[in-house]
Each structure stands twice: as structure tokens, then as C-alpha cells.
Coordinates of C-alpha atoms in Angstrom, one line a residue:
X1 CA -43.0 -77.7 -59.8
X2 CA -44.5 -76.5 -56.5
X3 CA -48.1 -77.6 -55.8
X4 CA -50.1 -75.1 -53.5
X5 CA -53.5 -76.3 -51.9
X6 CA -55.6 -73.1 -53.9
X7 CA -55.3 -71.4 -57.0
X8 CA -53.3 -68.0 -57.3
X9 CA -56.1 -65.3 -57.4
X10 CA -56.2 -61.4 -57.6
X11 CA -53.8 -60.1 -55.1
X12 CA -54.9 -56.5 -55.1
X13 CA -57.0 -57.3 -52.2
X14 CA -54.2 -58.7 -50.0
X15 CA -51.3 -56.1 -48.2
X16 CA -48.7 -59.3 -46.4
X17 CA -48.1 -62.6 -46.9
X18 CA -46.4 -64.2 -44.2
X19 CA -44.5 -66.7 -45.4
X20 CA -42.9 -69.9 -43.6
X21 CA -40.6 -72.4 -45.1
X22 CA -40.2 -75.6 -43.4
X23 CA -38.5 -78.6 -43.6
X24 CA -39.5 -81.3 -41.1
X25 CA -41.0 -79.0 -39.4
X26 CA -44.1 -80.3 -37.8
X27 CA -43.3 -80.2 -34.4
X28 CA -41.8 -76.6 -34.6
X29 CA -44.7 -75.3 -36.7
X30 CA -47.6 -75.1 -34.7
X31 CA -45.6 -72.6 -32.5
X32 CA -45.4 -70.5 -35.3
X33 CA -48.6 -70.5 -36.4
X34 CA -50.6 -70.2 -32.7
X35 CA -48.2 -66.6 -33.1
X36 CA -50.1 -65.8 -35.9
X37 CA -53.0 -66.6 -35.4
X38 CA -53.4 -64.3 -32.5
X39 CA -51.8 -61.3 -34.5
X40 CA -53.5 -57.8 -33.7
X41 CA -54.1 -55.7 -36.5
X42 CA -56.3 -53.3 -37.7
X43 CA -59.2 -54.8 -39.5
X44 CA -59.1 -53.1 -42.4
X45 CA -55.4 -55.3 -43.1
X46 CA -56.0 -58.0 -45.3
X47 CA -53.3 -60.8 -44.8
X48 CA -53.0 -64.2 -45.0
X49 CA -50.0 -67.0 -44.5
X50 CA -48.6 -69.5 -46.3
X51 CA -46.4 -72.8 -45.1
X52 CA -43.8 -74.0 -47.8
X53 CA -43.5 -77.2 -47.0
X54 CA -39.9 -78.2 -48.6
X55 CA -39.7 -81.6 -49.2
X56 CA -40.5 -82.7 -45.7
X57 CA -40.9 -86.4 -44.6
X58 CA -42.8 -85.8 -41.7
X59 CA -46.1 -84.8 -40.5
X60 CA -46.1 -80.8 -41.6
X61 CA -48.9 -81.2 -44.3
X62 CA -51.0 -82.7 -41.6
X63 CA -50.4 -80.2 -39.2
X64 CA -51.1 -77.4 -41.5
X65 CA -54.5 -78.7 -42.5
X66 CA -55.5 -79.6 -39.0
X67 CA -54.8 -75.9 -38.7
X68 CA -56.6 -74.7 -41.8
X69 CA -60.0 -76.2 -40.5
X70 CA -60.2 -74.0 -37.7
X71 CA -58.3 -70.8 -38.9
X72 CA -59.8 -67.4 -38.8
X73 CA -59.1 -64.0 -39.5
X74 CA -56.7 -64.6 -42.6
X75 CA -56.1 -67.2 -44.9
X76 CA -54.1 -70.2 -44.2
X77 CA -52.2 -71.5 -46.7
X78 CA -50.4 -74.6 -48.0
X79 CA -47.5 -75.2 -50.9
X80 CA -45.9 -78.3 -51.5
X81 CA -42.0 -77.1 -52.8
X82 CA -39.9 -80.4 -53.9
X83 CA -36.4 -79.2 -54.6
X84 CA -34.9 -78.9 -51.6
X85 CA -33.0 -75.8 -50.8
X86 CA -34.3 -72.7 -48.6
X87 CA -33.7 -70.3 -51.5
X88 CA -36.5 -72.8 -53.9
X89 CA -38.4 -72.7 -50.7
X90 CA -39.0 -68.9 -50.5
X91 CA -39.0 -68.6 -54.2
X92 CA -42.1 -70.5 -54.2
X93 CA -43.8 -68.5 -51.8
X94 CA -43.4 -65.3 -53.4
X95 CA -44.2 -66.5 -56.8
X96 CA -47.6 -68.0 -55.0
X97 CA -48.2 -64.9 -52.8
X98 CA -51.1 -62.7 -53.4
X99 CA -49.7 -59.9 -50.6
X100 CA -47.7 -56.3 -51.6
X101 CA -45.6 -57.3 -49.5
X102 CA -44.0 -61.0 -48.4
X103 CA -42.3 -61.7 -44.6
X104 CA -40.4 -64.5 -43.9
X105 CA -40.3 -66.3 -40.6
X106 CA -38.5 -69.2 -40.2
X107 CA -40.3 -72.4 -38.5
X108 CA -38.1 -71.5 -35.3
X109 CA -38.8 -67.8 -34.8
X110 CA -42.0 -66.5 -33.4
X111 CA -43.1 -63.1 -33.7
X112 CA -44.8 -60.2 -31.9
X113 CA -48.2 -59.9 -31.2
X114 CA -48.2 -56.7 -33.4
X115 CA -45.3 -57.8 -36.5
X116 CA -47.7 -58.0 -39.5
X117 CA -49.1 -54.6 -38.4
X118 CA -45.7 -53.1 -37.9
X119 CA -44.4 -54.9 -41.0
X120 CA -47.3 -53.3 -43.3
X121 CA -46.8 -50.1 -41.5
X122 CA -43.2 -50.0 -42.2
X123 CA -43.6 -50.8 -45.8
X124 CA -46.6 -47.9 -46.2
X125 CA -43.8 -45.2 -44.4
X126 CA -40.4 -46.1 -46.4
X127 CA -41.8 -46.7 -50.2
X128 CA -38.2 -46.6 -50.8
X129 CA -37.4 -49.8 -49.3
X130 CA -37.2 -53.0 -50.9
X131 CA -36.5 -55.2 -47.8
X132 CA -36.4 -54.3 -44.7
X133 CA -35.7 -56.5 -41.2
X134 CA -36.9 -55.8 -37.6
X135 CA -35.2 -56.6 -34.3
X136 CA -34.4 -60.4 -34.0
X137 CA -34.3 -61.7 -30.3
X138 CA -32.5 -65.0 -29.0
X139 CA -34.6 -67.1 -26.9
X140 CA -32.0 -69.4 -25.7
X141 CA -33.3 -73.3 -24.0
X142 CA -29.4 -73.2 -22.4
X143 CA -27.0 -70.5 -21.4
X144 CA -24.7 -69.4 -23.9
X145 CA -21.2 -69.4 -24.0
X146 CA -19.4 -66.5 -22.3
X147 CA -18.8 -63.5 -25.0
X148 CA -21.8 -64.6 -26.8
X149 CA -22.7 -61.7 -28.3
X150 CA -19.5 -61.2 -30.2
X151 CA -20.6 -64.2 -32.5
X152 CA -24.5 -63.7 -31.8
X153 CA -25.2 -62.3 -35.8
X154 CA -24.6 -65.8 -37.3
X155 CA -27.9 -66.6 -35.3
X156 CA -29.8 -63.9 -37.0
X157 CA -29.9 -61.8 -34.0
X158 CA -30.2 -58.3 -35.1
X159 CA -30.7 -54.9 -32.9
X160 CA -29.6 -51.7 -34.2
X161 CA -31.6 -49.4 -31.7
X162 CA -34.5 -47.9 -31.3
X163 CA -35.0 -45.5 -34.8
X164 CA -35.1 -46.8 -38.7
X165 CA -31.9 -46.8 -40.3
X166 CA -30.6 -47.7 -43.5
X167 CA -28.2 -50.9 -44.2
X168 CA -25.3 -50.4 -45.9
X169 CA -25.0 -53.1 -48.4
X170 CA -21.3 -52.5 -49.5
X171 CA -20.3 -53.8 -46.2
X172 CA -22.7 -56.4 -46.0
X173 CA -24.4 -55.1 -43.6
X174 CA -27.9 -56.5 -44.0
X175 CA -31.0 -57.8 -42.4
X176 CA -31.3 -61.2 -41.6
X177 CA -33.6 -63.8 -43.5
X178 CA -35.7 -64.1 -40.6
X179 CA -38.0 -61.7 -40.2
X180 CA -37.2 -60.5 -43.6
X181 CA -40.0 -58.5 -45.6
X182 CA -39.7 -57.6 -49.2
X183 CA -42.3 -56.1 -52.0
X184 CA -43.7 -58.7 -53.8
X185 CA -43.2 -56.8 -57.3
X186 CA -39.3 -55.6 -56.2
X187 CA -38.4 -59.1 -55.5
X188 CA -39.8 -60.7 -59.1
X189 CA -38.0 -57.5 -61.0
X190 CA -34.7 -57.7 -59.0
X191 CA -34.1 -61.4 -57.7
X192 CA -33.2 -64.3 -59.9
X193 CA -35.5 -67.3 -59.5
X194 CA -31.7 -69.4 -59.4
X195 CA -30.0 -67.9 -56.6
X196 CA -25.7 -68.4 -56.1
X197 CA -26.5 -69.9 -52.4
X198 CA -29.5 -72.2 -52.7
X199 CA -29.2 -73.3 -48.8
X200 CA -29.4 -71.5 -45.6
X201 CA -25.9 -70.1 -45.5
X202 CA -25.7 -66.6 -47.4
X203 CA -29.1 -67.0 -49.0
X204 CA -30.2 -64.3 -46.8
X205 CA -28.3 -61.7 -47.7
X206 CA -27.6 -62.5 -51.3
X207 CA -31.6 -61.6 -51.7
X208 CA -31.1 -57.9 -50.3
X209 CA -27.8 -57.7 -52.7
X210 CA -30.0 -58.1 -55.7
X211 CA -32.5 -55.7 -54.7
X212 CA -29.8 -53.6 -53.9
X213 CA -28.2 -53.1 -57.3
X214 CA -31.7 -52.7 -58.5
X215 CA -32.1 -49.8 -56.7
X216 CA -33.9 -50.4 -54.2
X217 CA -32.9 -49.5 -50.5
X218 CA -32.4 -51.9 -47.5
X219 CA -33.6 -50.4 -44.0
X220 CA -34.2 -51.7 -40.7
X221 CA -37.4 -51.2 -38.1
X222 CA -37.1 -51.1 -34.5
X223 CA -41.0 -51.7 -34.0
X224 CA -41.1 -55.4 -35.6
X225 CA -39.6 -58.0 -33.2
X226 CA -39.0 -61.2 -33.4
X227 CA -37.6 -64.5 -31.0
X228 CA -35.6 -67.2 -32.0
X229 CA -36.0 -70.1 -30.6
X230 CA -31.9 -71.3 -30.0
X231 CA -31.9 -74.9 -28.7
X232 CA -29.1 -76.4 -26.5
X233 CA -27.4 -78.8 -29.6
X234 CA -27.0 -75.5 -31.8
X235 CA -24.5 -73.8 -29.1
X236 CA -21.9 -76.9 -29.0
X237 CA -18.8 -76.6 -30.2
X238 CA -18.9 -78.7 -33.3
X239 CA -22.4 -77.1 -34.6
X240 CA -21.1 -73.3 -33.8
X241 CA -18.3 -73.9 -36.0
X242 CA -20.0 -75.6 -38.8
X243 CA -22.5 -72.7 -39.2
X244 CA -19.7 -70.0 -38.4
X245 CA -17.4 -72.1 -41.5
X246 CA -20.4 -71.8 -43.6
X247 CA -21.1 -68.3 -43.2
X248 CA -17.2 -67.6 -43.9
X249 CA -16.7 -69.9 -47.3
X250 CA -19.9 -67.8 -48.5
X251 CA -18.1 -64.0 -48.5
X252 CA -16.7 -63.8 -51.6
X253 CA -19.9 -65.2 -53.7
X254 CA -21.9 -62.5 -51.9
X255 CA -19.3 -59.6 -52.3
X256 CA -19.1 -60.1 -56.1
X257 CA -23.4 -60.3 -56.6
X258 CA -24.1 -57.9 -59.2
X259 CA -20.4 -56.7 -59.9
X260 CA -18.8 -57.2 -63.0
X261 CA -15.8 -59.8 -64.0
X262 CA -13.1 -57.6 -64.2
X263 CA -13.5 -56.7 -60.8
X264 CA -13.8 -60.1 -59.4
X265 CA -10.0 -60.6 -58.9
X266 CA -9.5 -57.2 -57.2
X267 CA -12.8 -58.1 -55.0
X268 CA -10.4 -61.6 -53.9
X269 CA -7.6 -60.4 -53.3
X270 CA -9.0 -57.7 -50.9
X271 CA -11.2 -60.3 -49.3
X272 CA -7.6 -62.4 -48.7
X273 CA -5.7 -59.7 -47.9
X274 CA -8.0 -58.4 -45.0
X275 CA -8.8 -61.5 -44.1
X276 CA -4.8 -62.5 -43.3
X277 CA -4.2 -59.2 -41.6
X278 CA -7.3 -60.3 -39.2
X279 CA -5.5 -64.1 -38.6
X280 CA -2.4 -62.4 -37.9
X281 CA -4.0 -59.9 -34.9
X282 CA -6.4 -62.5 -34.0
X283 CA -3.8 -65.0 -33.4
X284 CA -1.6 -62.4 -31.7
X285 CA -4.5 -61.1 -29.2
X286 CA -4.9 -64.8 -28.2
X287 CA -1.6 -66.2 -28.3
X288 CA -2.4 -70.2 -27.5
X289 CA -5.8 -69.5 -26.3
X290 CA -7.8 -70.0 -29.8
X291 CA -8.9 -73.2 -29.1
X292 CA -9.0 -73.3 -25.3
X293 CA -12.0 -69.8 -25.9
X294 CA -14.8 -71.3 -27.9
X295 CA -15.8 -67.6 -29.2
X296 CA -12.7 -67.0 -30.3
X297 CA -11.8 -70.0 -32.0
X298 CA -15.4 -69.1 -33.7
X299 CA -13.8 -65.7 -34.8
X300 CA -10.8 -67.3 -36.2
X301 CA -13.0 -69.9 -38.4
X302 CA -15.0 -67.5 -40.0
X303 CA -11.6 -65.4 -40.5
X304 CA -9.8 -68.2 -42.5
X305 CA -13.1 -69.4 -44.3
X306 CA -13.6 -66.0 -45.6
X307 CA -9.8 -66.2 -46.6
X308 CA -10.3 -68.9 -48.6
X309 CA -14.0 -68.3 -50.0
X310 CA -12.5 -67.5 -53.7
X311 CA -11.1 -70.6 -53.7
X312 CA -13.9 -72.3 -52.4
X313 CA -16.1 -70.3 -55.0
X314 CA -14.0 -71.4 -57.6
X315 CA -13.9 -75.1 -56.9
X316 CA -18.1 -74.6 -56.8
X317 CA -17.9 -73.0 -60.6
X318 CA -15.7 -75.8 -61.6
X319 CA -17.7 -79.3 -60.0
X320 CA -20.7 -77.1 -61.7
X321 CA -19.1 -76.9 -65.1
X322 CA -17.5 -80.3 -65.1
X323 CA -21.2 -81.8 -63.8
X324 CA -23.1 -80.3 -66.7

């Protein structure tokens, strides 16, 4: 049960909720929130933000309500979420938002000066849109790798020029979480309160699935940006290929969202299949130089991860059934 610092009230009055779900994220919040709190925006927008705190053991609640006492403009909020898991975490915000529509930042991206106007002026233009995502920038504390950019998406960073477009969901090609907006109402008709991947890896997309087979379309807008704040630890080896193996083992749970069982096996084997052809060029282009390039031993993780995802999905359903 998630505990929110004021009661639920009409929301007819409010366009966006800006929503940030943190865990231990005291020391990266305030960033965040000195972002918003300087937003420009017409004053006839009525907006407000809420922090969902997930289970943290550190100082967030603190910092939010040292926040709250001298907030202006909007509303500041606070909610308490206890089950730990992104996916709970933004659940809880939109089933406590009082906006149309709800954006997500993370506690480690800030945003524009102008990306609640552009967000609710997106929305107003493309009724058709359930979600939509914006351009997401790196903000790197160290240099890269060399080739960067060929692995740069599992980082959320997302620009796909400088006119709306639409995603194209078959392919997964989506908008990232960060920087994420959806309409309130789309979200509680289309997305399942228990979500397939409850943590950071695939949760994402598997929200933009949903509304998908609902209906709804997923676009992008050049005019909201975004940074994310990348810190030195995230680009060493070890962490690169834990999020990259993550992001792999997750491909077949998102391909089959929505579909139904009989075409589950044809869905794997096409998932293995493309995925060994990819191995075999891969490992040809490189020869012996997987693991002496750090991007393309990144490639070649997220190749055999995705390879083995129905496996991996599998051995999920099974701990799952044998746990209950």
C-alpha cells in the first residue's frame, strides 16, 4: 500500500504530473527538482510533481519536504511506495496523479527549461498518442569508450531528428522510460498494475507494448529534451555488460506482450534463429577481437542474451509456479 503525503482530489483541474521514482535518491534528487522548479510555462498550465519514494533508506523523504516548504508555482508532492521494483514505483504515481497526462523522469535525468510545456503541447497536437518520448541527451562525468554510440540506446539516449514520428512497436522500437509521457486514463485502461518486468530492465518498453495493443499510438517529439546524467562507474566494463545482459535476457518477454500462446513458440524460435545468424557475422566481423573491443564484446552479449531469453523466460515462469 503506498502512502502519499495528501489525499487524491479532483484532477480535472491539473494537465501533467511529473513524476520521479527514486530509490536512495537523496543526493541525486534535488538536481531534479531545482530543474523543475524553474520550468517556464504558460500560466494558464496547471502542473504539479510528485516524488515516489521506493523504499529508500536514506534521506529522500527529508529532502523532499525541505523542498515542499518553499515550493512555488506547482505542487510538490510526496508518496511513500514499499515494494520495491521500478514498475510498483511508477504504478503508484499514476494511480496517485491528478494530471491528463503523467511524465516520467528518472532521479538522474534533468530536463529542459521548457519540457512540461512541450510535453503538454505534444499531448494537446497528437490526441492519438498514448506515450510519447522526447530526445534523451548523455551528460557524461568521463569519456566514453570509442564507438559509443553504437551501444548508447541501453542508456536511454534517444534522437530521431528534428520532426515527430511514429514508433514502430513490432520492432521494438520505442521510447525510453525516461522522459516517458503517457495519458493518465490510456495507461489505467491499457497497462496491467502487475507488469512481466517489475525492475528497470524492459519495464520501459513493456508499458508502450500494452498501450500499443490497445490501440493507442506511440510517437516521438523533437521539442522535449532531456540529459542524463552518466557517471564514470556505469561505463566500466563489468557494469556495461551487466545492463547490456539484462536488456538481452528481457527480448523474448517483451516480443510476446499482448500476443497469443500459440504464437509464442514461432515468436522463439525466430528470436533464436536471428539471434545465431547475428553471433555467427558478429564473431566473423571480429575474428579474436570480441573481447579485446569493449563495444563489441557489448554487441555480442546482448546477441547471445537475446538468444537465450526463451529459456531464460521459461525458467522465470517455472521458479514462479514452483514458488506459489
Amino acid at each position: 500500500m503506498s502512502v502519499v503525503d495528501s489525499p487524491l482530489p479532483d484532477s480535472s483541474s491539473i494537465d501533467v504530473t511529473v513524476a520521479i521514482p527514486t530509490y536512495n535518491g537523496g543526493d541525486r534528487i534535488p538536481k531534479v527538482l531545482d530543474r523543475l522548479r524553474s520550468q517556464v510555462t504558460d500560466s494558464s498550465l496547471k502542473w504539479e510533481v510528485i516524488v515516489v519514494d521506493n523504499n529508500s533508506s536514506d534521506n529522500t523523504a527529508d529532502v523532499v519536504k525541505t523542498y515542499q516548504e518553499s515550493w512555488s508555482g506547482s505542487e510538490l508532492r510526496y508518496c511513500f511506495e514499499p515494494k520495491q521494483g521500478l514498475a510498483y514505483a511508477r504504478q503508484c504515481a499514476v494511480e496517485n496523479a491528478r494530471g491528463t497526462f503523467v511524465g516520467f523522469l528518472d532521479d538522474d535525468t534533468l530536463p529542459a527549461p521548457d519540457w512540461v510545456a512541450a510535453s503538454y503541447a505534444f499531448g494537446q497536437e497528437y490526441p492519438q498518442a498514448g506515450a510519447f518520448g522526447g530526445q534523451v541527451h548523455g551528460e557524461f562525468e568521463a569519456p566514453p569508450p570509442e564507438n559509443f554510440e553504437r551501444i548508447e540506446s541501453f542508456f536511454a539516449i534517444k534522437k530521431r531528428g528534428s520532426k515527430p514520428n511514429r514508433y514502430e512497436p513490432e520492432k521494438l522500437s520505442l521510447p525510453a522510460g525516461a522522459g516517458l509521457v503517457v495519458r493518465r486514463q490510456a495507461w489505467l485502461d491499457s497497462v496491467p498494475a502487475q507488469l512481466v518486468r517489475t525492475g528497470r530492465g524492459g519495464n520501459d518498453f513493456e508499458i508502450s507494448l500494452h498501450l500499443h495493443r490497445k490501440g493507442w499510438e506511440i510517437w516521438y517529439c523533437p521539442t522535449m529534451h532531456i540529459y542524463h546524467q552518466i557517471p564514470p562507474q556505469r561505463l566500466e566494463r563489468e557494469s556495461l555488460l551487466k545492463l547490456i545482459r539484462t536488456a538481452g535476457l528481457c527480448i523474448y518477454q517483451l516480443r510476446v506482450v499482448g500476443v497469443t500462446n500459440w504464437q509464442k513458440p514461432i515468436i522463439a524460435v525466430k528470436i533464436m534463429g536471428g539471434n545465431l545468424r547475428r553471433i555467427v557475422l558478429h564473431l566473423i566481423k571480429y575474428r579474436g577481437k570480441v573481447k579485446s573491443d569493449l563495444i563489441a564484446e557489448c554487441e555480442m552479449t546482448f546477441f547471445i542474451s537475446s538468444l537465450i531469453s526463451p529459456f531464460y523466460s521459461l525458467k522465470a515462469s517455472l521458479d514462479k509456479a514452483w514458488s506459489s
